[in-house]
Amino acid sequence: MKLLSLKVENFRQFFGEREMTFAAGQKSVTVVIGNNGFGKTTLLNAIVYALYGSESFTPAFEDPEHLVNDRAIQEAKVGQSVQSKVVFDFSHNFGPQKFKYRITRTCKGTKKNSKELGATTEQIMLATTPPSGNTEVTEDAGEIQDQIDRILPRNLYPYFFLDGERIEKMVSPNKEERKRLALATKQLAGLEVLDRGIRHVAEARKDIDEELGDIAINELKEFMKDKIEKENELEELKKEILRVNTEMEANNLYIEEIDTKLKGKKEVGDLQKRRERLQLEKIDLEEQSGRLIKKQTEFLSRSAYKLYCRNVCADFIELVDKLKKKGELPAGIKRKFVLELIESKRCICGAELGEGGTHLGNVKEWLNKGGMHAAEAELLTLSGQIDSFSNSISGHEAEYGGIVQERKRIERSKVRIDSDLEGISAKLGDGPFEDIKLLEKKRNELLDRKSNYEVDLSQKKHRVKDFQIVLEKIRKNIAEAEGQAGEAVDLMHMLDIANRTEDALKLVRSSYEGELKEKLESKMGKIFSNIFIKSGYTPRLEDDFTPKLTYPVGAVSKSGGENQILTISFIGAIIEVTKSKTADLDGEDGSTVEYPVVVDSPFGQLDTTNKSGVAKALTAICDQAIVFVSNEQWSGQAMENLEPVAGKIYLLKYTANAEIKDPNLLKLSSVVVRGKNLKLVDVKKGAHDYYSLEEVGGGK
Amino acid sequence: MTDPMKAKSAKEIIDELPEQVRRVVKEIIRLENKNSHLAKPHLKEEIYKAIAEAIP
């Protein structure tokens, strides 16, 4: 927010129109000098009134119902409408876009008797001019307040429009004020952008969900849901594996450290070396065992059936032998020989084989037997093959037996090594040396832990495999269903992304809030220490974002001056943080935003050193400062520090219609500005008393 | 060396998000920042569009 100009009309002590423009650019300080009662607080409150209405006046603004100038009321006729008006121009940058605003607030009433107005009404109007130049005007009070709150939230304005006399009260707000302050600080510093993002993504998600609800493909929905759940679980599991691996590596390193220490002990160094040798041997055996298991597995998958065929083969061979013994194998009578006998009509026994005779019938029976010849031949071939197969089984049995024996041997060796290792551990753990006992005890604990890690890891890896199998199956199901419902699939992807985006934004918001507090506290501390020279005073930001000062031990007084500096430091920190707000999350430049500080009587309670510090800080912490000072406050440090940076200096003058006799007023009737002695009080006989605003010094 | 106990910053959280989600989160922050001069911006449609563009 950059303040451009202020015009008041019949507002409080100002009769008619009074106007001022605010300094900007390199010399961005505007100083308004005036004695008490001349209108300093009125001008500050005119800005506050324009922005936030009559409920937001600073505490120093007395009689807040009385806004319309007395003389304006006096000069109106009874029944005539009288009004006071404030017109306030300012601009504000949202990123690279500069918007101009004119806010006009009017308080209007009808004169009901010679002195008073009847009930007054308030009107507000906001004209917004975007970079495109098309000014839009609204009179909707709610909308206007929302717009203003986007620029400088109402709850935060007391930190930017300061009543110097009461500034110290601002660092000890009550519970309700604390809540409002925290809310406004977060809003100004960019958290609201994330809040709005969360709200808007939730709205978009709702739309997607409704669209999806219209498509009846529950099965696919379930698959997708299942897939997302399983993928998330798998992701978590992988993270867990990574964590366990890291912890296990650290654990192993610790074991190695202990081993090195033990090796270095002369009493047990040899024992430890032996243990290391045994461990190496064990590793070697485990590798051998691993290779054998692999070999055994390969053997079983390739030739296991042969081992189970031995009995079947034996039964077959026995059966064939029996058939042979019975003379049923081989058939012995070949078909061709029988046919020759029938053709010669004589059997080998000499009997005639006549047609219809018994002998011929018997010989033809032989012919049937001859039909079995092919099968018999096959059986004989098979018998030969089975015989040879049966012989090869013995070779396989021998090979398998060898593997089993070798494994047993390795297992026995491992048992022996384990026993030796246990023996070594017992010697080290029960020996006479306390330090060694302790090391061994610790080592055993770590070994137990290592073993737990290994079991844990193995289970988790097994679960990963299970997940992958399940996921593959789900993906297959989805692929099938996807063909039927492409649109729904897209919506489901969108729903998933919307859900994850909402979760991510919430996480980002939570983290950003923490960062914001840290940044504010750090910047507040830097500004404070630049102004306040005493050591041991540390500014802190409470959990609810309220600034607080911690005092050094033994500090007896807690002066208003410290709190004033704390408040200024807090404002400076808010401005700095606001400039960098959420723009740093999306890589855009957020530094174009500007903030002013308008302060009434800032030097009241400060000693000379702090006065100088505050004057310098005021110009350093903000982009634009408007400082209202009395004649007395202007002199000395304030003048020295502010005059060089002031782009505009105004005098609030009082013109009386009669000779002034009040000695106090006479004493304060002039002020030195840029080396010139200027009148603050004047006399013009015959005229009304009035207050005016006069520009007396631009930047040099 | 990074302190593993230190909470991740908002930027780190965003950087570590899966590509699709990160793109949408960044677009939302950009849209909200761009429209922060509006008292009540209606960005539902634009955010819907950003999500739709992010799907594989």
PDB file of C-alpha atoms in Angstrom, chain A residues 1-7 19-24 30 47 87-92 98-102 594 596 624 626 648 650:
ATOM      1  CA  MET A   1       0.000   0.000   0.000  1.00  0.00           C
ATOM      2  CA  LYS A   2       1.364   3.348  -1.019  1.00  0.00           C
ATOM      3  CA  LEU A   3      -0.410   6.402   0.321  1.00  0.00           C
ATOM      4  CA  LEU A   4      -1.022   9.005  -2.379  1.00  0.00           C
ATOM      5  CA  SER A   5      -3.244  11.753  -0.999  1.00  0.00           C
ATOM      6  CA  LEU A   6      -5.793  12.606   1.633  1.00  0.00           C
ATOM      7  CA  LYS A   7      -8.600  15.124   1.450  1.00  0.00           C
ATOM      8  CA  GLU A  19      -5.776  18.282   1.252  1.00  0.00           C
ATOM      9  CA  MET A  20      -2.355  16.770   1.451  1.00  0.00           C
ATOM     10  CA  THR A  21      -0.269  14.532  -0.759  1.00  0.00           C
ATOM     11  CA  PHE A  22       2.229  12.076   0.623  1.00  0.00           C
ATOM     12  CA  ALA A  23       5.903  11.880  -0.206  1.00  0.00           C
ATOM     13  CA  ALA A  24       7.118   8.828  -2.070  1.00  0.00           C
ATOM     14  CA  THR A  30       6.034  13.009   5.146  1.00  0.00           C
ATOM     15  CA  ILE A  47      -7.091   7.607   6.920  1.00  0.00           C
ATOM     16  CA  VAL A  87     -11.279  11.025   0.324  1.00  0.00           C
ATOM     17  CA  PHE A  88      -8.224   8.837   0.477  1.00  0.00           C
ATOM     18  CA  ASP A  89      -6.149   7.808  -2.542  1.00  0.00           C
ATOM     19  CA  PHE A  90      -3.666   4.971  -2.437  1.00  0.00           C
ATOM     20  CA  SER A  91      -2.154   2.305  -4.649  1.00  0.00           C
ATOM     21  CA  HIS A  92      -1.115  -1.282  -4.094  1.00  0.00           C
ATOM     22  CA  LYS A  98      -0.341  -1.967  -9.799  1.00  0.00           C
ATOM     23  CA  PHE A  99      -3.875  -1.056  -8.717  1.00  0.00           C
ATOM     24  CA  LYS A 100      -5.043   2.436  -7.765  1.00  0.00           C
ATOM     25  CA  TYR A 101      -7.796   3.021  -5.262  1.00  0.00           C
ATOM     26  CA  ARG A 102      -9.904   5.963  -4.204  1.00  0.00           C
ATOM     27  CA  GLU A 594       4.983  -1.624  -0.357  1.00  0.00           C
ATOM     28  CA  PRO A 596       3.677   2.604   4.920  1.00  0.00           C
ATOM     29  CA  GLN A 624       6.843   5.238   3.209  1.00  0.00           C
ATOM     30  CA  ILE A 626       4.047   9.655   7.660  1.00  0.00           C
ATOM     31  CA  LYS A 648       7.165  16.683   2.271  1.00  0.00           C
ATOM     32  CA  TYR A 650       3.353  20.101   6.442  1.00  0.00           C
TER      33      TYR A 650
END
